[in-house]
Amino acid sequence: MLEQITQLQSQAVSDLESVADLDGLERFRVAYLGNKGSVKQLMASLKSVPTEQKPEFGKRANELRQALESEYKQRKQSFGDDGQRQTGPAVDVTEPGTAADLGRPHVVTQTIDGLLEVFGRMGFGVATGPEVEDEYHNFVALNIPAEHPARDPLDNFYLQEPASAGGAVADLPGGAQLLRSQTSTVQIRVMETTPPPVRIVSVGRVYRPDEHDATHYSMFHQIEGLYVDRNVSMVDLKTTLIQFAHAYFGAEAEVRLRPSYFPFTEPSAELDIKMQVKDRWDWVELGGCGMVDPNVFEAVGYDPEQWSGFAFGLGVERIAMRKHGISDIRWLFENDVRFLKQF
Ligand code: DAH
């Protein structure tokens, strides 16, 4: 008689194994655990079991019932709401995924794109020049003589012994190589290869051995502009810069031209913009500008009697700082994503 229990058990286990959905499970329940199921019948057959086997038979039959009931419950839970058997962990495919971290252009790059866009609309083309320059293009052709303090080795990243140290050779084309200290070099390179009229801007890195602080960095970007034509006047310069400032910063931006001096322009001015410095609004210099000096035209073979022009060179980081209210230039170059992803 005990044989019968073992048989029923193995039959039940294999039936349960092949159950594929809720309907199949229900058929299993009815067949084994239902009122007329095999387990009930087994219990009913207890009376015909010989007396000495009764306790063992009863115990084993009970164990079988409990085992099948708990197997049945477990299996029932493993079917999802749709009644299909679930294999892996539950996945809700309708839930939004984890967003991937997307990169973006650096705020300085965004600023450069914006500047080129505004000057592009004003009719300026784009020119480029090398970051490793020679003394001729960085100084000489720009009317900066050998004894000028801007050529001091302490204020430049020379890659070779400066020719200006030797005096006379300084004013010949060429000279020592250095990391350019200004993008005005590109004015010379463009005029050397292009006949007038000229209307270009050039953006790039410049290098100066400055101590790093909130407003100075040893590498920064400038946007250089050059406009050469017949009868260009200071009015054209002023109009261009003011229109640029209003187009780029908004009509409410306050800018002014302040008289200044640069060897390659005459007259010269500095462009200031009102911006927040710590807790108050103050004039901050964005860069220099002026009417191209006749000596510069002569250096590139333009006739200063026929041609006139204006030029400007503005700090790109300053512009970005004014645009976004950034108060420390060093933040732009620390590459802290928490800072950069605000822009
Ligand atoms: N190159 C000058 C500087 O780095 C800025 C500048 C002044 C550029 C006057 C110009 C200019 O084109 O006309 O300080």
Short mmCIF file of C-alpha atoms and ligand atoms in Angstrom, two decimals:
data_model
loop_
_atom_site.label_atom_id
_atom_site.label_comp_id
_atom_site.label_asym_id
_atom_site.label_seq_id
_atom_site.Cartn_x
_atom_site.Cartn_y
_atom_site.Cartn_z
CA MET A 1 0.00 0.00 0.00
CA LEU A 2 2.89 2.41 0.72
CA GLU A 3 4.06 1.77 -2.84
CA GLN A 4 0.90 3.49 -4.01
CA ILE A 5 1.88 6.73 -2.25
CA THR A 6 5.36 6.77 -3.77
CA GLN A 7 3.92 6.21 -7.23
CA LEU A 8 1.33 8.96 -6.81
CA GLN A 9 4.06 11.30 -5.62
CA SER A 10 6.32 10.77 -8.62
CA GLN A 11 3.37 11.06 -10.98
CA ALA A 12 2.36 14.37 -9.35
CA VAL A 13 5.88 15.75 -9.52
CA SER A 14 6.20 15.03 -13.23
CA ASP A 15 2.71 16.40 -13.98
CA LEU A 16 3.49 19.60 -12.17
CA GLU A 17 6.73 19.91 -14.07
CA SER A 18 4.91 19.96 -17.40
CA VAL A 19 2.37 22.58 -16.33
CA ALA A 20 2.82 25.53 -18.71
CA ASP A 21 0.10 28.02 -17.75
CA LEU A 22 -2.57 28.83 -15.18
CA ASP A 23 -5.13 26.56 -16.86
CA GLY A 24 -2.75 23.64 -16.68
CA LEU A 25 -2.10 24.40 -13.03
CA GLU A 26 -5.80 24.44 -12.28
CA ARG A 27 -6.18 21.02 -13.95
CA PHE A 28 -3.34 19.79 -11.77
CA ARG A 29 -5.06 21.11 -8.63
CA VAL A 30 -8.36 19.43 -9.50
CA ALA A 31 -6.66 16.14 -10.37
CA TYR A 32 -4.59 15.91 -7.21
CA LEU A 33 -5.89 18.27 -4.55
CA GLY A 34 -9.56 18.66 -5.55
CA ASN A 35 -12.53 17.09 -3.72
CA LYS A 36 -12.43 14.11 -6.02
CA GLY A 37 -8.69 14.29 -6.55
CA SER A 38 -6.11 11.53 -6.11
CA VAL A 39 -4.98 12.73 -2.68
CA LYS A 40 -8.56 12.68 -1.34
CA GLN A 41 -8.99 9.17 -2.73
CA LEU A 42 -5.76 8.14 -1.11
CA MET A 43 -7.03 9.38 2.24
CA ALA A 44 -10.32 7.52 1.71
CA SER A 45 -8.46 4.30 1.03
CA LEU A 46 -6.99 4.47 4.55
CA LYS A 47 -9.82 2.34 5.91
CA SER A 48 -8.84 -0.61 3.69
CA VAL A 49 -5.19 -0.43 4.81
CA PRO A 50 -4.14 -3.25 7.19
CA THR A 51 -4.18 -1.98 10.75
CA GLU A 52 -0.47 -2.22 11.41
CA GLN A 53 0.32 -0.07 8.32
CA LYS A 54 -2.32 2.53 9.12
CA PRO A 55 -0.17 4.99 11.14
CA GLU A 56 2.66 4.99 8.57
CA PHE A 57 0.25 5.23 5.64
CA GLY A 58 -1.64 8.11 7.25
CA LYS A 59 1.54 10.01 7.99
CA ARG A 60 2.95 9.56 4.47
CA ALA A 61 -0.34 10.49 2.84
CA ASN A 62 -0.49 13.69 4.90
CA GLU A 63 3.07 14.58 4.01
CA LEU A 64 2.27 14.09 0.35
CA ARG A 65 -0.76 16.36 0.58
CA GLN A 66 1.20 19.10 2.29
CA ALA A 67 4.07 18.82 -0.17
CA LEU A 68 1.75 19.03 -3.18
CA GLU A 69 -0.17 21.95 -1.72
CA SER A 70 2.94 23.98 -1.13
CA GLU A 71 4.38 23.11 -4.55
CA TYR A 72 1.07 24.16 -6.05
CA LYS A 73 1.13 27.55 -4.25
CA GLN A 74 4.69 28.24 -5.24
CA ARG A 75 4.00 27.44 -8.84
CA LYS A 76 0.93 29.62 -8.84
CA GLN A 77 2.98 32.60 -7.69
CA SER A 78 5.50 32.05 -10.45
CA PHE A 79 2.85 32.83 -13.05
CA GLY A 80 2.41 36.55 -13.77
CA ASP A 81 -0.86 38.40 -14.21
CA ASP A 82 -0.99 37.28 -17.82
CA GLY A 83 -0.90 33.65 -16.73
CA GLN A 84 2.35 32.92 -18.51
CA ARG A 85 5.17 31.29 -16.68
CA GLN A 86 7.86 33.82 -15.79
CA THR A 87 11.38 32.78 -16.35
CA GLY A 88 13.70 35.61 -15.25
CA PRO A 89 13.19 38.42 -12.73
CA ALA A 90 10.18 40.66 -13.49
CA VAL A 91 11.01 43.43 -16.01
CA ASP A 92 8.63 46.28 -16.64
CA VAL A 93 9.35 47.16 -20.25
CA THR A 94 7.11 50.22 -20.06
CA GLU A 95 9.28 51.87 -17.43
CA PRO A 96 11.49 54.75 -18.75
CA GLY A 97 15.12 53.68 -19.25
CA THR A 98 18.16 55.15 -17.53
CA ALA A 99 19.22 58.18 -19.57
CA ALA A 100 22.76 57.97 -20.96
CA ASP A 101 25.10 60.86 -20.05
CA LEU A 102 25.35 62.94 -23.21
CA GLY A 103 28.33 65.22 -23.77
CA ARG A 104 28.02 68.75 -25.13
CA PRO A 105 30.31 71.47 -26.48
CA HIS A 106 32.38 73.23 -23.79
CA VAL A 107 30.99 76.65 -22.84
CA VAL A 108 34.00 78.33 -24.51
CA THR A 109 33.28 76.40 -27.72
CA GLN A 110 29.63 77.42 -27.49
CA THR A 111 30.74 81.03 -27.09
CA ILE A 112 33.04 80.81 -30.12
CA ASP A 113 30.22 79.34 -32.22
CA GLY A 114 27.93 82.17 -31.11
CA LEU A 115 30.53 84.85 -31.92
CA LEU A 116 31.25 83.44 -35.36
CA GLU A 117 27.51 83.32 -35.98
CA VAL A 118 27.00 87.01 -35.13
CA PHE A 119 30.04 88.23 -37.07
CA GLY A 120 29.11 85.89 -39.92
CA ARG A 121 25.74 87.61 -40.18
CA MET A 122 27.62 90.94 -40.31
CA GLY A 123 29.55 89.69 -43.32
CA PHE A 124 32.83 88.60 -41.71
CA GLY A 125 34.53 85.47 -43.03
CA VAL A 126 36.66 83.20 -40.86
CA ALA A 127 40.47 83.03 -40.99
CA THR A 128 42.97 80.97 -39.00
CA GLY A 129 46.64 81.16 -38.14
CA PRO A 130 49.23 79.07 -36.29
CA GLU A 131 49.59 79.04 -32.49
CA VAL A 132 53.36 78.66 -32.83
CA GLU A 133 54.37 81.95 -34.40
CA ASP A 134 57.53 83.86 -35.15
CA GLU A 135 58.55 87.25 -33.80
CA TYR A 136 57.88 88.84 -37.15
CA HIS A 137 54.16 88.01 -37.19
CA ASN A 138 53.61 88.37 -33.44
CA PHE A 139 55.48 91.69 -33.12
CA VAL A 140 57.50 93.18 -35.96
CA ALA A 141 54.84 93.44 -38.66
CA LEU A 142 52.45 94.71 -35.98
CA ASN A 143 54.73 97.71 -35.43
CA ILE A 144 56.01 96.43 -32.08
CA PRO A 145 59.75 97.27 -32.05
CA ALA A 146 62.53 95.18 -30.48
CA GLU A 147 62.75 97.30 -27.36
CA HIS A 148 59.00 97.17 -26.67
CA PRO A 149 58.19 95.63 -23.25
CA ALA A 150 55.54 93.35 -24.85
CA ARG A 151 58.45 91.37 -26.34
CA ASP A 152 60.07 90.72 -22.97
CA PRO A 153 60.96 87.02 -22.51
CA LEU A 154 59.27 87.17 -19.10
CA ASP A 155 55.97 88.07 -20.77
CA ASN A 156 56.04 85.47 -23.53
CA PHE A 157 56.47 81.75 -24.07
CA TYR A 158 59.48 81.80 -26.38
CA LEU A 159 60.44 78.46 -27.88
CA GLN A 160 63.81 79.85 -28.97
CA GLU A 161 66.19 82.61 -27.86
CA PRO A 162 64.39 85.82 -28.94
CA ALA A 163 66.06 87.63 -31.79
CA SER A 164 64.99 90.87 -30.13
CA ALA A 165 67.70 90.15 -27.56
CA GLY A 166 70.24 90.82 -30.32
CA GLY A 167 68.69 94.11 -31.47
CA ALA A 168 69.21 94.63 -35.20
CA VAL A 169 68.12 91.21 -36.54
CA ALA A 170 64.83 91.57 -34.68
CA ASP A 171 63.07 93.43 -37.43
CA LEU A 172 63.77 90.95 -40.21
CA PRO A 173 61.02 88.49 -41.24
CA GLY A 174 61.19 85.35 -39.15
CA GLY A 175 62.93 85.56 -35.81
CA ALA A 176 62.50 83.28 -32.84
CA GLN A 177 59.46 81.08 -32.50
CA LEU A 178 57.03 81.57 -29.64
CA LEU A 179 53.51 80.65 -28.62
CA ARG A 180 51.55 83.60 -30.00
CA SER A 181 50.56 86.14 -27.35
CA GLN A 182 47.73 87.61 -29.46
CA THR A 183 45.60 86.71 -32.48
CA SER A 184 46.59 89.98 -34.18
CA THR A 185 49.16 87.75 -35.92
CA VAL A 186 46.33 86.51 -38.15
CA GLN A 187 45.75 90.06 -39.46
CA ILE A 188 49.26 89.94 -40.87
CA ARG A 189 48.93 86.41 -42.27
CA VAL A 190 45.65 87.25 -44.00
CA MET A 191 46.90 90.53 -45.52
CA GLU A 192 50.12 88.85 -46.69
CA THR A 193 48.10 86.45 -48.82
CA THR A 194 44.91 88.37 -49.67
CA PRO A 195 44.55 91.62 -51.62
CA PRO A 196 42.14 94.17 -50.10
CA PRO A 197 39.27 94.51 -49.34
CA VAL A 198 39.32 92.18 -46.32
CA ARG A 199 36.62 91.39 -43.80
CA ILE A 200 37.52 88.51 -41.46
CA VAL A 201 37.39 87.33 -37.88
CA SER A 202 39.76 84.77 -36.40
CA VAL A 203 39.34 82.87 -33.15
CA GLY A 204 42.08 80.99 -31.39
CA ARG A 205 44.24 80.37 -28.38
CA VAL A 206 46.87 82.78 -27.14
CA TYR A 207 49.48 82.25 -24.44
CA ARG A 208 50.95 84.50 -21.77
CA PRO A 209 52.90 83.55 -18.64
CA ASP A 210 50.32 85.17 -16.36
CA GLU A 211 49.73 84.13 -12.78
CA HIS A 212 46.35 82.32 -12.60
CA ASP A 213 43.62 84.18 -10.75
CA ALA A 214 39.90 84.90 -11.17
CA THR A 215 40.50 86.95 -14.34
CA HIS A 216 43.84 85.70 -15.72
CA TYR A 217 44.97 82.42 -17.22
CA SER A 218 48.14 81.49 -19.11
CA MET A 219 46.10 80.29 -22.07
CA PHE A 220 42.92 81.92 -23.30
CA HIS A 221 41.09 82.65 -26.52
CA GLN A 222 40.75 85.83 -28.52
CA ILE A 223 38.50 86.79 -31.37
CA GLU A 224 40.33 89.05 -33.80
CA GLY A 225 38.58 91.14 -36.41
CA LEU A 226 39.99 92.95 -39.44
CA TYR A 227 38.13 95.15 -41.89
CA VAL A 228 40.04 96.81 -44.72
CA ASP A 229 38.49 98.80 -47.52
CA ARG A 230 38.51 102.31 -48.98
CA ASN A 231 37.35 105.09 -46.64
CA VAL A 232 36.87 102.98 -43.53
CA SER A 233 36.43 105.23 -40.50
CA MET A 234 36.21 105.08 -36.74
CA VAL A 235 32.42 105.27 -37.14
CA ASP A 236 32.48 101.88 -38.89
CA LEU A 237 34.52 100.43 -36.04
CA LYS A 238 32.28 101.81 -33.35
CA THR A 239 29.08 100.81 -35.14
CA THR A 240 30.36 97.28 -35.74
CA LEU A 241 31.37 96.71 -32.12
CA ILE A 242 28.20 98.19 -30.64
CA GLN A 243 26.01 96.23 -33.03
CA PHE A 244 27.93 93.10 -32.17
CA ALA A 245 27.52 93.71 -28.43
CA HIS A 246 23.79 94.26 -28.72
CA ALA A 247 23.29 91.26 -31.01
CA TYR A 248 25.31 88.98 -28.79
CA PHE A 249 24.54 90.17 -25.25
CA GLY A 250 21.15 91.78 -25.82
CA ALA A 251 19.98 95.33 -26.52
CA GLU A 252 20.30 96.31 -22.86
CA ALA A 253 24.06 95.57 -22.71
CA GLU A 254 26.10 98.70 -21.96
CA VAL A 255 29.37 99.11 -23.85
CA ARG A 256 31.80 101.98 -24.30
CA LEU A 257 35.00 102.77 -26.20
CA ARG A 258 37.79 104.22 -24.05
CA PRO A 259 40.86 105.87 -25.66
CA SER A 260 43.95 103.68 -25.38
CA TYR A 261 47.18 102.82 -27.16
CA PHE A 262 48.29 99.87 -29.29
CA PRO A 263 51.32 99.94 -31.61
CA PHE A 264 49.33 98.51 -34.53
CA THR A 265 46.39 100.92 -34.44
CA GLU A 266 46.08 104.68 -34.52
CA PRO A 267 43.89 105.88 -32.95
CA SER A 268 43.31 103.04 -30.50
CA ALA A 269 40.60 102.29 -27.99
CA GLU A 270 39.52 99.68 -25.51
CA LEU A 271 36.05 98.17 -25.56
CA ASP A 272 34.48 97.98 -22.11
CA ILE A 273 31.26 96.31 -21.08
CA LYS A 274 29.27 96.76 -17.87
CA MET A 275 29.21 93.52 -15.96
CA GLN A 276 28.72 92.25 -12.47
CA VAL A 277 31.96 92.11 -10.53
CA LYS A 278 31.43 90.59 -7.11
CA ASP A 279 28.42 92.49 -5.73
CA ARG A 280 28.31 95.47 -8.06
CA TRP A 281 28.19 96.37 -11.78
CA ASP A 282 31.40 97.76 -13.18
CA TRP A 283 33.14 98.44 -16.52
CA VAL A 284 35.29 95.50 -17.57
CA GLU A 285 37.61 95.52 -20.58
CA LEU A 286 36.66 93.06 -23.32
CA GLY A 287 39.61 93.91 -25.57
CA GLY A 288 41.31 96.44 -27.79
CA CYS A 289 40.56 97.99 -31.15
CA GLY A 290 41.47 100.84 -33.43
CA MET A 291 42.22 102.04 -36.95
CA VAL A 292 44.96 99.96 -38.59
CA ASP A 293 48.29 101.80 -38.36
CA PRO A 294 49.81 102.74 -41.77
CA ASN A 295 53.05 100.98 -40.73
CA VAL A 296 51.10 97.69 -40.57
CA PHE A 297 49.74 98.22 -44.08
CA GLU A 298 53.27 98.94 -45.29
CA ALA A 299 54.58 95.73 -43.68
CA VAL A 300 52.11 93.65 -45.70
CA GLY A 301 52.41 95.67 -48.92
CA TYR A 302 49.06 97.47 -48.79
CA ASP A 303 49.13 101.11 -49.89
CA PRO A 304 48.08 103.17 -46.83
CA GLU A 305 47.06 106.03 -49.12
CA GLN A 306 44.42 103.85 -50.77
CA TRP A 307 43.35 101.55 -48.00
CA SER A 308 42.08 102.10 -44.50
CA GLY A 309 40.70 99.72 -41.95
CA PHE A 310 39.83 98.86 -38.41
CA ALA A 311 40.81 95.93 -36.22
CA PHE A 312 39.80 94.55 -32.87
CA GLY A 313 40.82 91.74 -30.53
CA LEU A 314 38.48 90.59 -27.74
CA GLY A 315 38.86 88.01 -24.97
CA VAL A 316 36.54 85.06 -25.57
CA GLU A 317 36.56 83.89 -21.94
CA ARG A 318 35.62 87.40 -20.76
CA ILE A 319 32.74 87.33 -23.22
CA ALA A 320 31.61 83.90 -21.96
CA MET A 321 31.86 85.12 -18.36
CA ARG A 322 29.77 88.20 -19.10
CA LYS A 323 27.21 86.15 -21.01
CA HIS A 324 26.74 83.51 -18.30
CA GLY A 325 27.61 85.39 -15.13
CA ILE A 326 30.73 83.29 -14.47
CA SER A 327 32.97 85.03 -11.96
CA ASP A 328 36.18 82.96 -12.13
CA ILE A 329 38.02 82.12 -15.38
CA ARG A 330 39.69 79.10 -13.75
CA TRP A 331 36.37 77.27 -13.56
CA LEU A 332 36.37 77.16 -17.37
CA PHE A 333 39.49 75.01 -17.41
CA GLU A 334 39.13 72.76 -14.38
CA ASN A 335 36.94 70.38 -16.39
CA ASP A 336 34.57 69.81 -13.51
CA VAL A 337 31.53 68.32 -15.24
CA ARG A 338 29.23 69.57 -12.45
CA PHE A 339 30.18 73.11 -13.48
CA LEU A 340 30.35 72.59 -17.24
CA LYS A 341 27.03 70.83 -17.62
CA GLN A 342 25.17 73.97 -16.55
CA PHE A 343 25.87 75.49 -19.98
N1 DAH B 1 46.13 92.22 -29.57
C1 DAH B 1 45.68 93.08 -28.50
C2 DAH B 1 45.88 92.38 -27.17
O1 DAH B 1 46.01 91.18 -27.14
C3 DAH B 1 44.22 93.41 -28.65
C4 DAH B 1 43.97 94.27 -29.84
C5 DAH B 1 44.05 95.65 -29.75
C6 DAH B 1 43.69 93.70 -31.07
C7 DAH B 1 43.82 96.45 -30.83
C8 DAH B 1 43.45 94.51 -32.17
C9 DAH B 1 43.52 95.91 -32.02
O2 DAH B 1 43.17 94.02 -33.36
O3 DAH B 1 43.28 96.67 -33.12
O4 DAH B 1 45.92 93.03 -26.16
#
